[in-house]
Coordinates of C-alpha atoms in Angstrom, one line a residue:
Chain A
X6 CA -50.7 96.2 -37.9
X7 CA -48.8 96.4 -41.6
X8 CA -48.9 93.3 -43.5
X9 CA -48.6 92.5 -47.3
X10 CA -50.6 90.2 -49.5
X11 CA -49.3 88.1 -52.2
X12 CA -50.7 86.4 -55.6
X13 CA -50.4 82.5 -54.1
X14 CA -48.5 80.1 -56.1
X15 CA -46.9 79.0 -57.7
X16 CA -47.6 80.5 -61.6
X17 CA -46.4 78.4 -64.2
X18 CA -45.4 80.2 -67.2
X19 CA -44.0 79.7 -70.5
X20 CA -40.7 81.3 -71.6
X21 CA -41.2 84.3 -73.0
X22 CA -44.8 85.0 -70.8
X23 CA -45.6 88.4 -69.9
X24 CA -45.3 88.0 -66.1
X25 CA -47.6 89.8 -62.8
X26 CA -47.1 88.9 -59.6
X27 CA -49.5 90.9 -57.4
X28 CA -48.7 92.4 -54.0
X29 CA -51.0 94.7 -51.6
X30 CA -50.2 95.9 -48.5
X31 CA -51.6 97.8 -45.3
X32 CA -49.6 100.1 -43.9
X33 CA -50.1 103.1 -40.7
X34 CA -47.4 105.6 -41.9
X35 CA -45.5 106.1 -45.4
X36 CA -43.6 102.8 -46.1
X37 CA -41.0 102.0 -48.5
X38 CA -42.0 98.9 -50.6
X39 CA -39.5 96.1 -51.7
X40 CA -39.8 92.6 -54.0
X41 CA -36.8 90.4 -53.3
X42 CA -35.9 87.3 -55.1
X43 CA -34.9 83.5 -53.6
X44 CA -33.1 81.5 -56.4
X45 CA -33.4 77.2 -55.1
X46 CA -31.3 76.8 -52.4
X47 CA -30.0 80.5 -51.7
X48 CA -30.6 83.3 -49.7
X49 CA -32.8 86.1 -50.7
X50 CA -31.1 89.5 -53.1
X51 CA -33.0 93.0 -53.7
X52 CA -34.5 92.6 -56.7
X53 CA -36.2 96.5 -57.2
X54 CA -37.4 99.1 -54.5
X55 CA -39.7 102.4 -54.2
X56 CA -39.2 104.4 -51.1
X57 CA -42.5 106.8 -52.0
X58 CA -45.8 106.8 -54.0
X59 CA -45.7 107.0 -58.0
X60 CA -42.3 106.1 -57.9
X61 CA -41.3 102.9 -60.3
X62 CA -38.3 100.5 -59.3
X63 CA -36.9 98.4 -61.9
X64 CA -34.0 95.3 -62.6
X65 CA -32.9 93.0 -64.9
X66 CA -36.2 93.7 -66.8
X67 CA -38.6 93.5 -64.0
X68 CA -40.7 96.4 -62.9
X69 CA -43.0 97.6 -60.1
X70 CA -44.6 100.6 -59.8
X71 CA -45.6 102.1 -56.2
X72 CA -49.4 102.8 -56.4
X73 CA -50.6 104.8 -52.8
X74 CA -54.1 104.7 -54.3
X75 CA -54.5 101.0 -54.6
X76 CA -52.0 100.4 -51.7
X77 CA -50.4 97.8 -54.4
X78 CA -46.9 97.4 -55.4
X79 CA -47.3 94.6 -58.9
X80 CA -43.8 92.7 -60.2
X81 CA -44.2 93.0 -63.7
X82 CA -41.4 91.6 -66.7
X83 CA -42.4 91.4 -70.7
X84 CA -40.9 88.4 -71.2
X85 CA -40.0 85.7 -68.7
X86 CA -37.5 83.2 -69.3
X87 CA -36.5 79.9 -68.0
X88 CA -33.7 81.5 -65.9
X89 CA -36.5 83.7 -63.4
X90 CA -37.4 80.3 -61.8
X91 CA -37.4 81.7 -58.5
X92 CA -39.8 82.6 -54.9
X93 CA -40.5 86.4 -55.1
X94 CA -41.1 88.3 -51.7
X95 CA -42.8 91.9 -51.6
X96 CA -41.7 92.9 -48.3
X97 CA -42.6 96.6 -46.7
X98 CA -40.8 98.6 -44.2
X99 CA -42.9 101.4 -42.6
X100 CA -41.5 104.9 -41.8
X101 CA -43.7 105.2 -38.9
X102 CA -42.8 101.5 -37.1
X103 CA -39.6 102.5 -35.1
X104 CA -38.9 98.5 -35.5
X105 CA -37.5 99.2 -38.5
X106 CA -38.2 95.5 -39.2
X107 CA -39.0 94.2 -42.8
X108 CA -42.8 92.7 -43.0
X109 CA -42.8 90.1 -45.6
X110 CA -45.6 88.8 -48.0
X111 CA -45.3 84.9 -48.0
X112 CA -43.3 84.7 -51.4
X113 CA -45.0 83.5 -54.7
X114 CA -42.5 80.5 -56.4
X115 CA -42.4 81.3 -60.2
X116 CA -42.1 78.3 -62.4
X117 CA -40.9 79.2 -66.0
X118 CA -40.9 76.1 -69.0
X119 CA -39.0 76.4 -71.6
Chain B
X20 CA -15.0 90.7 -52.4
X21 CA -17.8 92.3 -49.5
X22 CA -20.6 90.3 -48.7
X23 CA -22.3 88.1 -45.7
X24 CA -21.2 84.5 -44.7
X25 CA -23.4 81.5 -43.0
X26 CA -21.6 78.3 -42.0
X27 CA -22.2 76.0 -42.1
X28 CA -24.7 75.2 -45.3
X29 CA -26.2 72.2 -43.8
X30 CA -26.4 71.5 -39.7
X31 CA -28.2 68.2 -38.1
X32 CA -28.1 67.9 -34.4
X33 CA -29.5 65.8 -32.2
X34 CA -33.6 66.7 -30.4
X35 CA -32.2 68.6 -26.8
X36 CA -29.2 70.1 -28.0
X37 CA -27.6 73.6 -28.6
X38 CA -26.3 74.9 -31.5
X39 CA -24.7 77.8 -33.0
X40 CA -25.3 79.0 -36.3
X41 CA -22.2 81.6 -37.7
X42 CA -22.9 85.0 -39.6
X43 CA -20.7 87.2 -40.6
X44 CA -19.8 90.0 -43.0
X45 CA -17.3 92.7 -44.3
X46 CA -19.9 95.1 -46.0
X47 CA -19.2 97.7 -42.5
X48 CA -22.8 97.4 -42.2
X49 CA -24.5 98.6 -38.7
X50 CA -27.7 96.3 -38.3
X51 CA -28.0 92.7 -38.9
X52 CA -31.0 90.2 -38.4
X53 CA -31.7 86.2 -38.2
X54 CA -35.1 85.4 -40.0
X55 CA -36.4 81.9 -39.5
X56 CA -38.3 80.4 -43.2
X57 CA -40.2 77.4 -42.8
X58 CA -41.1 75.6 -46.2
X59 CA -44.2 77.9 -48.4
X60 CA -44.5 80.5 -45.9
X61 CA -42.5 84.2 -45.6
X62 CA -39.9 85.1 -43.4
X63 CA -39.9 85.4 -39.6
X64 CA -37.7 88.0 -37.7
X65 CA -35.9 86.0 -34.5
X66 CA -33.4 88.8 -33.6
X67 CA -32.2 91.4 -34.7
X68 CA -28.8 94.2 -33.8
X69 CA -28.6 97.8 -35.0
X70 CA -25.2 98.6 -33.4
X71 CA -22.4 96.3 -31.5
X72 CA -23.5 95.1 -28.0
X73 CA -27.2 95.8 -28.7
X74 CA -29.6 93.6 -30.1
X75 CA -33.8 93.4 -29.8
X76 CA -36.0 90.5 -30.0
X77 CA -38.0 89.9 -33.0
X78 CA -41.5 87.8 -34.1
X79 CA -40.2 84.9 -32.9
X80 CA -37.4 85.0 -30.5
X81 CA -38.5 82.6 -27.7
X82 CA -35.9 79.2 -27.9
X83 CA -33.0 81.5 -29.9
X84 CA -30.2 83.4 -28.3
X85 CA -28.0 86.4 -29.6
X86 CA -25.0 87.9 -29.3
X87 CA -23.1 91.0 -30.8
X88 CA -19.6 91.1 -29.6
X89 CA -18.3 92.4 -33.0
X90 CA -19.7 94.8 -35.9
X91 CA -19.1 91.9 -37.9
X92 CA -20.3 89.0 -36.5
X93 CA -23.8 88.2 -35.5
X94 CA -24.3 84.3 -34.0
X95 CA -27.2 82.8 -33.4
X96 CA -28.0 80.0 -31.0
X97 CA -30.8 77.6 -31.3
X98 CA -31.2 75.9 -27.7
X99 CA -33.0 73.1 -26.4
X100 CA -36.4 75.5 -25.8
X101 CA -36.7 76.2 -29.1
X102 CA -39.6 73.3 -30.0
X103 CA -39.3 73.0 -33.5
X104 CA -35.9 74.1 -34.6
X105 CA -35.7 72.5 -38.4
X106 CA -36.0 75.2 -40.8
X107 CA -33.8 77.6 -43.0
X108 CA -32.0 80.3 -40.9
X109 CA -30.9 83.6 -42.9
X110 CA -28.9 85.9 -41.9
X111 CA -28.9 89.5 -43.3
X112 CA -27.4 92.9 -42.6
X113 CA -28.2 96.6 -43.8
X114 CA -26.1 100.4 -43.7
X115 CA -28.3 101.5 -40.7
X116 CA -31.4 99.5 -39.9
X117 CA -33.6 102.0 -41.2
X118 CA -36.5 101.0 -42.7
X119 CA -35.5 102.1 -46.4
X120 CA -32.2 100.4 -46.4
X121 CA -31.7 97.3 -48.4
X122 CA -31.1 93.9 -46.6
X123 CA -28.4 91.7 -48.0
X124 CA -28.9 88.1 -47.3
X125 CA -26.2 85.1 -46.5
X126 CA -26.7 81.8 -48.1
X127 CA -28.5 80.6 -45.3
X128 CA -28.0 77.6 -43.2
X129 CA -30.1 74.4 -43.1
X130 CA -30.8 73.3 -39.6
X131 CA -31.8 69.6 -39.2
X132 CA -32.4 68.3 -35.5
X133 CA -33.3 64.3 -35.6

């Protein structure tokens, strides 16, 4: 079945870091590839999306870039700050699961010192 | 302003007892979903509803009940079967419940059974 694969955590970081959190996935069909963000306490918010291959989603400086070749979906941001502190979730929903249910990576917690 | 309620934050009941957790929202979204997250690890789809009156089972539906009476409200009820009912519920909602529509999260409530 689909899954995704996160970088464990956490990753320390100091401000101003250049951040990569990796993600891979395995997907049957053509899914659309997500990264969602959990501040301490709160409920998850869309941080960036691609729905198809080559396509780049981007946020509040973060960026990921949907790779088909290397089934791999990488958060990437130039320069971190304390404010990121946060669990990031790659999640994928495949086209070709009539479930239409999210599947989620198990969330990497990001840990930024000033 | 639009967005998706959970009350309450925090919930402690005692072991062998029901409760019901409340979601609702005012984004005039179709589809809405309870995920279960359990400290360091992803989320887990319980149940989930893509139009009123209808609603599937998820990952991890056995010990939770649903209901969806109204577009707006989604509850869900943790009963005594459920064997190890503390953990973070979160309740989300989408446009459509397709599988490239972004999921927009409550706050989530904090179920505690002593």
């Amino acid at each position: 079945g689909d899954s995704v694969t996160q970088m464990e955590g956490p990753v320390t970081l100091s401000e101003e870091a250049f951040l990569t959190i990796n993600c891979t996935y395995t997907a049957t069909g053509y899914p659309s590839l997500f990264w969602y963000v959990q501040y301490p306490g709160e409920g998850l918010q869309l941080l960036l999306k691609a729905t198809k291959a080559d396509d780049k989603g981007s946020n509040k400086g973060f960026e990921a870039t949907y790779r088909k070749e290397t089934t791999s979906f990488h958060l990437e941001k130039g320069s971190v700050q304390v404010s990121d502190s946060a669990v990031y979730f790659c999640a994928l929903s495949d086209r070709g699961d009539s479930n239409y249910q999210l599947i989620w990576g198990a969330g990497t917690k990001l840990i930024i010192k000033p | 302003d639009g967005g998706i309620t959970q009350s309450p934050k925090y919930l402690f009941r005692k072991e062998g007892q029901n409760v019901t957790l409340s979601c609702e929202q005012n984004l005039n979204h179709d589809a809405m979903y309870w995920y279960r997250q359990d400290p360091g690890q992803g989320l887990r789809l319980i149940y989930y509803s893509q139009i009123v009156n209808d609603f599937q089972k998820g990952d991890i539906a056995e010990g939770y009940s649903v209901s969806r009476e109204k577009k707006e409200s989604f509850p869900l009820t943790v009963t005594s079967a459920q064997k190890n009912p503390t953990a973070f519920y979160l309740c989300a909602s989408s446009i459509r419940g397709v599988g490239a529509d972004t999921q927009y999260f409550g706050p989530g409530t904090r179920l505690t059974v002593l």
